[in-house]
GROMACS .gro file of C-alpha atoms in nm:
model
  283
    1MET     CA    1  -4.351  -9.337   3.646
    2ASP     CA    2  -4.593  -9.532   3.959
    3VAL     CA    3  -4.811  -9.227   3.987
    4ALA     CA    4  -4.933  -9.330   4.317
    5ALA     CA    5  -4.633  -9.501   4.491
    6TYR     CA    6  -4.470  -9.112   4.422
    7LEU     CA    7  -4.810  -9.017   4.558
    8SER     CA    8  -4.737  -9.251   4.868
    9ARG     CA    9  -4.378  -9.168   4.915
   10ILE     CA   10  -4.505  -8.806   4.985
   11GLY     CA   11  -4.787  -8.869   5.160
   12CYS     CA   12  -5.063  -8.789   4.932
   13SER     CA   13  -5.374  -9.024   4.823
   14GLY     CA   14  -5.517  -9.011   4.497
   15PRO     CA   15  -5.690  -9.057   4.291
   16LEU     CA   16  -5.639  -8.633   4.250
   17VAL     CA   17  -5.747  -8.402   3.960
   18PRO     CA   18  -5.571  -8.036   3.854
   19SER     CA   19  -5.725  -7.830   4.096
   20LEU     CA   20  -5.558  -7.555   4.363
   21GLU     CA   21  -5.638  -7.826   4.627
   22THR     CA   22  -5.402  -8.032   4.498
   23LEU     CA   23  -5.162  -7.819   4.420
   24LEU     CA   24  -5.126  -7.679   4.752
   25CYS     CA   25  -5.130  -8.012   4.902
   26VAL     CA   26  -4.943  -8.180   4.708
   27HIS     CA   27  -4.624  -7.878   4.705
   28ARG     CA   28  -4.654  -7.854   5.091
   29SER     CA   29  -4.641  -8.270   5.109
   30HIS     CA   30  -4.368  -8.291   4.916
   31VAL     CA   31  -4.113  -8.013   5.052
   32SER     CA   32  -4.246  -8.179   5.418
   33THR     CA   33  -4.100  -8.551   5.335
   34VAL     CA   34  -3.838  -8.553   5.058
   35PRO     CA   35  -3.567  -8.407   5.160
   36PHE     CA   36  -3.299  -8.094   4.970
   37GLU     CA   37  -3.027  -8.254   4.982
   38ASN     CA   38  -2.623  -8.295   4.829
   39LEU     CA   39  -2.518  -8.620   4.990
   40THR     CA   40  -2.457  -8.818   4.676
   41LEU     CA   41  -2.195  -8.611   4.538
   42HIS     CA   42  -2.025  -8.658   4.947
   43SER     CA   43  -2.030  -9.055   4.937
   44GLY     CA   44  -1.870  -9.163   4.622
   45GLY     CA   45  -2.220  -9.107   4.366
   46LYS     CA   46  -2.249  -8.888   4.076
   47VAL     CA   47  -2.638  -8.752   4.047
   48LYS     CA   48  -2.770  -8.798   3.655
   49LEU     CA   49  -3.037  -8.593   3.487
   50ASP     CA   50  -3.251  -8.910   3.417
   51LEU     CA   51  -3.666  -8.929   3.557
   52PRO     CA   52  -3.598  -9.308   3.595
   53TRP     CA   53  -3.304  -9.298   3.794
   54LEU     CA   54  -3.426  -9.035   3.967
   55TYR     CA   55  -3.751  -9.181   4.026
   56GLU     CA   56  -3.588  -9.504   4.156
   57LYS     CA   57  -3.352  -9.232   4.399
   58ILE     CA   58  -3.623  -9.050   4.530
   59VAL     CA   59  -3.914  -9.239   4.521
   60VAL     CA   60  -3.834  -9.609   4.611
   61GLN     CA   61  -3.512  -9.554   4.731
   62ARG     CA   62  -3.699  -9.223   4.980
   63ARG     CA   63  -3.457  -9.033   4.924
   64GLY     CA   64  -3.455  -8.604   4.851
   65GLY     CA   65  -3.228  -8.433   4.663
   66PHE     CA   66  -3.121  -8.090   4.472
   67CYS     CA   67  -3.310  -7.871   4.223
   68TYR     CA   68  -3.240  -8.074   3.937
   69GLU     CA   69  -3.357  -8.386   4.090
   70THR     CA   70  -3.668  -8.284   4.278
   71ASN     CA   71  -3.816  -8.006   4.046
   72GLY     CA   72  -3.713  -8.245   3.742
   73LEU     CA   73  -3.901  -8.551   3.942
   74PHE     CA   74  -4.185  -8.303   4.063
   75SER     CA   75  -4.248  -8.157   3.714
   76TRP     CA   76  -4.303  -8.489   3.562
   77LEU     CA   77  -4.547  -8.573   3.869
   78LEU     CA   78  -4.720  -8.236   3.786
   79SER     CA   79  -4.786  -8.324   3.416
   80GLN     CA   80  -4.877  -8.710   3.500
   81LEU     CA   81  -5.171  -8.521   3.781
   82GLY     CA   82  -5.278  -8.309   3.434
   83PHE     CA   83  -5.171  -7.998   3.506
   84SER     CA   84  -4.995  -7.721   3.335
   85VAL     CA   85  -4.658  -7.684   3.357
   86THR     CA   86  -4.394  -7.454   3.269
   87VAL     CA   87  -3.985  -7.502   3.314
   88LEU     CA   88  -3.803  -7.234   3.428
   89ALA     CA   89  -3.426  -7.108   3.496
   90GLY     CA   90  -3.303  -6.911   3.771
   91GLN     CA   91  -3.048  -6.774   3.935
   92VAL     CA   92  -2.965  -6.849   4.288
   93MET     CA   93  -2.828  -6.568   4.524
   94ASN     CA   94  -2.590  -6.766   4.704
   95ARG     CA   95  -2.606  -6.682   5.127
   96PHE     CA   96  -2.224  -6.758   5.109
   97THR     CA   97  -2.077  -6.495   4.874
   98HIS     CA   98  -2.372  -6.309   4.822
   99LEU     CA   99  -2.348  -6.331   4.438
  100TYR     CA  100  -2.623  -6.464   4.176
  101GLY     CA  101  -2.502  -6.816   4.008
  102PRO     CA  102  -2.461  -6.839   3.607
  103PRO     CA  103  -2.748  -6.870   3.406
  104PHE     CA  104  -2.963  -7.223   3.474
  105ASP     CA  105  -2.851  -7.219   3.791
  106HIS     CA  106  -3.185  -7.303   3.955
  107PHE     CA  107  -3.432  -7.568   3.810
  108ILE     CA  108  -3.825  -7.416   3.877
  109ILE     CA  109  -4.146  -7.437   3.771
  110MET     CA  110  -4.413  -7.272   3.654
  111VAL     CA  111  -4.759  -7.407   3.676
  112THR     CA  112  -5.097  -7.236   3.474
  113LEU     CA  113  -5.449  -7.306   3.653
  114GLU     CA  114  -5.763  -7.133   3.562
  115GLY     CA  115  -5.552  -6.819   3.442
  116GLN     CA  116  -5.274  -6.797   3.723
  117ARG     CA  117  -4.930  -6.902   3.695
  118TRP     CA  118  -4.788  -7.068   4.037
  119LEU     CA  119  -4.425  -7.080   4.161
  120CYS     CA  120  -4.374  -7.453   4.237
  121ASP     CA  121  -4.025  -7.512   4.406
  122VAL     CA  122  -3.972  -7.778   4.618
  123GLY     CA  123  -3.623  -7.769   4.544
  124PHE     CA  124  -3.472  -7.504   4.746
  125GLY     CA  125  -3.329  -7.499   5.095
  126ALA     CA  126  -3.444  -7.175   5.168
  127CYS     CA  127  -3.800  -7.305   5.030
  128PHE     CA  128  -4.152  -7.216   5.068
  129GLU     CA  129  -4.430  -7.414   5.159
  130LEU     CA  130  -4.690  -7.366   4.949
  131PRO     CA  131  -4.650  -7.251   4.586
  132LEU     CA  132  -4.628  -6.867   4.537
  133SER     CA  133  -4.846  -6.656   4.300
  134LEU     CA  134  -4.716  -6.496   3.990
  135ASP     CA  135  -4.996  -6.273   3.951
  136THR     CA  136  -4.935  -6.024   4.248
  137ASP     CA  137  -4.606  -5.835   4.390
  138GLY     CA  138  -4.777  -5.807   4.714
  139LEU     CA  139  -4.687  -5.971   5.001
  140GLN     CA  140  -4.728  -6.395   5.026
  141LYS     CA  141  -4.695  -6.489   5.402
  142GLN     CA  142  -4.650  -6.847   5.555
  143ASN     CA  143  -4.588  -7.029   5.765
  144HIS     CA  144  -4.225  -6.991   5.725
  145GLY     CA  145  -4.148  -6.664   5.620
  146VAL     CA  146  -4.324  -6.368   5.370
  147PHE     CA  147  -4.224  -6.319   5.028
  148ARG     CA  148  -4.319  -6.138   4.746
  149VAL     CA  149  -4.199  -6.130   4.374
  150ARG     CA  150  -4.101  -5.821   4.208
  151GLN     CA  151  -4.041  -5.751   3.860
  152GLN     CA  152  -3.756  -5.561   3.784
  153GLY     CA  153  -3.756  -5.543   3.354
  154GLU     CA  154  -3.758  -5.888   3.198
  155PHE     CA  155  -3.659  -6.077   3.550
  156PHE     CA  156  -3.843  -6.179   3.832
  157PHE     CA  157  -3.756  -6.177   4.199
  158LEU     CA  158  -3.834  -6.361   4.450
  159GLU     CA  159  -3.755  -6.249   4.810
  160THR     CA  160  -3.796  -6.273   5.162
  161LYS     CA  161  -3.837  -6.025   5.484
  162ALA     CA  162  -3.492  -6.105   5.594
  163GLU     CA  163  -3.650  -6.077   5.984
  164GLU     CA  164  -3.841  -6.352   5.920
  165GLN     CA  165  -3.577  -6.598   5.821
  166GLY     CA  166  -3.350  -6.436   6.104
  167GLU     CA  167  -3.149  -6.280   5.894
  168LYS     CA  168  -2.946  -5.975   5.830
  169ARG     CA  169  -2.762  -5.813   5.581
  170ALA     CA  170  -2.569  -5.478   5.589
  171GLY     CA  171  -2.703  -5.280   5.341
  172SER     CA  172  -3.003  -5.498   5.252
  173GLY     CA  173  -3.232  -5.327   5.386
  174ASP     CA  174  -3.585  -5.494   5.514
  175TRP     CA  175  -3.562  -5.785   5.182
  176LEU     CA  176  -3.357  -6.043   5.116
  177GLU     CA  177  -3.304  -6.214   4.718
  178LEU     CA  178  -3.297  -6.531   4.698
  179TYR     CA  179  -3.316  -6.625   4.350
  180LYS     CA  180  -3.422  -6.426   3.965
  181PHE     CA  181  -3.544  -6.598   3.682
  182THR     CA  182  -3.756  -6.528   3.416
  183PHE     CA  183  -4.110  -6.655   3.205
  184THR     CA  184  -3.837  -6.784   2.924
  185PRO     CA  185  -3.978  -7.175   2.866
  186ARG     CA  186  -3.693  -7.418   2.924
  187LYS     CA  187  -3.642  -7.814   2.893
  188PHE     CA  188  -3.508  -8.020   3.082
  189ASP     CA  189  -3.221  -8.095   2.922
  190ASP     CA  190  -3.131  -7.752   2.913
  191PHE     CA  191  -2.928  -7.799   3.314
  192ARG     CA  192  -2.697  -8.095   3.235
  193ASP     CA  193  -2.431  -7.812   3.239
  194MET     CA  194  -2.501  -7.682   3.521
  195CYS     CA  195  -2.604  -8.021   3.729
  196GLU     CA  196  -2.203  -8.103   3.601
  197TYR     CA  197  -2.113  -7.759   3.732
  198HIS     CA  198  -2.263  -7.798   4.067
  199GLN     CA  199  -2.129  -8.166   4.150
  200THR     CA  200  -1.757  -8.042   4.045
  201SER     CA  201  -1.698  -7.662   4.142
  202PRO     CA  202  -1.569  -7.504   4.393
  203ASN     CA  203  -1.779  -7.229   4.328
  204SER     CA  204  -2.084  -7.423   4.398
  205LEU     CA  205  -2.210  -7.505   4.754
  206PHE     CA  206  -2.335  -7.853   4.638
  207TYR     CA  207  -1.953  -7.927   4.621
  208CYS     CA  208  -1.864  -7.710   4.908
  209LYS     CA  209  -2.072  -7.799   5.159
  210SER     CA  210  -2.236  -8.193   5.261
  211LEU     CA  211  -2.536  -8.077   5.377
  212CYS     CA  212  -2.905  -8.220   5.376
  213SER     CA  213  -3.235  -7.983   5.511
  214LEU     CA  214  -3.637  -8.082   5.572
  215LEU     CA  215  -3.919  -7.847   5.598
  216LEU     CA  216  -4.124  -7.924   5.957
  217PRO     CA  217  -4.466  -7.739   6.044
  218HIS     CA  218  -4.296  -7.455   6.266
  219GLY     CA  219  -3.937  -7.453   6.127
  220ARG     CA  220  -3.670  -7.640   5.973
  221ILE     CA  221  -3.405  -7.903   6.054
  222THR     CA  222  -3.081  -7.862   5.871
  223TYR     CA  223  -2.732  -8.079   5.821
  224ILE     CA  224  -2.445  -7.922   5.735
  225GLY     CA  225  -2.068  -8.021   5.746
  226TYR     CA  226  -2.072  -8.131   6.085
  227LYS     CA  227  -2.360  -7.911   6.228
  228LEU     CA  228  -2.694  -8.000   6.311
  229VAL     CA  229  -2.922  -7.685   6.299
  230SER     CA  230  -3.303  -7.642   6.412
  231THR     CA  231  -3.498  -7.337   6.319
  232SER     CA  232  -3.820  -7.312   6.458
  233TYR     CA  233  -4.041  -7.048   6.347
  234PRO     CA  234  -4.282  -6.803   6.600
  235THR     CA  235  -4.639  -6.918   6.624
  236GLU     CA  236  -4.742  -6.609   6.761
  237ALA     CA  237  -4.664  -6.234   6.712
  238GLY     CA  238  -4.384  -6.118   6.894
  239GLN     CA  239  -4.215  -6.452   6.929
  240ASP     CA  240  -3.852  -6.468   6.820
  241ILE     CA  241  -3.687  -6.716   6.572
  242MET     CA  242  -3.502  -6.987   6.763
  243LYS     CA  243  -3.178  -7.170   6.617
  244ASN     CA  244  -3.000  -7.464   6.784
  245GLU     CA  245  -2.645  -7.573   6.648
  246THR     CA  246  -2.527  -7.894   6.801
  247GLU     CA  247  -2.149  -8.049   6.683
  248LEU     CA  248  -2.157  -8.333   6.477
  249SER     CA  249  -1.859  -8.647   6.514
  250GLU     CA  250  -1.808  -8.829   6.209
  251GLU     CA  251  -1.967  -9.109   6.362
  252GLU     CA  252  -2.307  -8.956   6.459
  253ILE     CA  253  -2.319  -8.805   6.139
  254PRO     CA  254  -2.527  -9.226   5.968
  255ARG     CA  255  -2.761  -9.186   6.264
  256VAL     CA  256  -2.842  -8.840   6.253
  257LEU     CA  257  -2.960  -8.869   5.870
  258ASN     CA  258  -3.116  -9.200   5.940
  259GLU     CA  259  -3.330  -9.049   6.262
  260LYS     CA  260  -3.414  -8.693   6.183
  261PHE     CA  261  -3.419  -8.782   5.736
  262GLY     CA  262  -3.515  -9.130   5.712
  263ILE     CA  263  -3.178  -9.143   5.488
  264VAL     CA  264  -2.973  -9.446   5.451
  265LEU     CA  265  -2.674  -9.388   5.224
  266PRO     CA  266  -2.547  -9.663   4.976
  267ALA     CA  267  -2.186  -9.537   5.050
  268PRO     CA  268  -1.959  -9.375   5.342
  269LEU     CA  269  -2.003  -9.019   5.379
  270LEU     CA  270  -1.722  -8.770   5.315
  271PRO     CA  271  -1.862  -8.440   5.530
  272LYS     CA  272  -1.780  -8.137   5.459
  273ASP     CA  273  -1.792  -7.768   5.529
  274ASP     CA  274  -1.548  -7.588   5.258
  275ASP     CA  275  -1.541  -7.227   5.205
  276ILE     CA  276  -1.714  -7.160   4.891
  277LEU     CA  277  -1.490  -6.949   4.630
  278PRO     CA  278  -1.669  -6.655   4.486
  279PRO     CA  279  -1.650  -6.728   4.071
  280SER     CA  280  -1.449  -6.540   3.863
  281VAL     CA  281  -1.773  -6.400   3.631
  282THR     CA  282  -2.036  -6.189   3.812
  283TYR     CA  283  -2.435  -6.257   3.688
   0.00000   0.00000   0.00000
């Protein structure tokens, strides 16, 4: 890995030491510059869990990816910078089916620094801007929402305030569960089967919908199917979350991906926005 090129890709300058300041900087910079996207799947390609391939895609070609790609590569960067990194596996609460995905559904990172544990995740659609502390169950407020990590038995649940995301579900109360995980250490190879699942299963968001999303300073911009959704989060107390949806023609989508996300695909995109089939097995 060319660490300097990676840092330049995400807008950070080096050299950097393994400190909390560095961790905050590279995490914020990554989610603000590298889109969460699955467009390879919908433009005739296939995702490979191979670190040099991911480096070429994300750093050299200036693309994005989903969790196995972005968090996989980011964990390599953190290790190269001297951080103590533990790979963890999560299960995402699907916002369409309201069910948890299978084991190894999500790739996340725990960094241990000066005796403190931090949850890092640059590969999740409704991501947090800065790492979250794993040593408190208290509220952790950021520009894009309020989060907490709640423990129940062996599982830890990442949750966000429902109203902070502009979303309410019947019976869900004030909090939305985003994903659950344990502290069991994992290896990169452990996720290969689930990476294949997400590229081929009608139970998967990534198979059913073409999407691309990027965090903005006070909001988020998301392409999905034939729509572009702009979300603005409040900058002052009393303000509401604002959402604006724009319908796109198939001809407009490549221009939007280039102008809004800096993405130019090597092959034509086949836009997709199918319903996700609920899995036959619940977790």
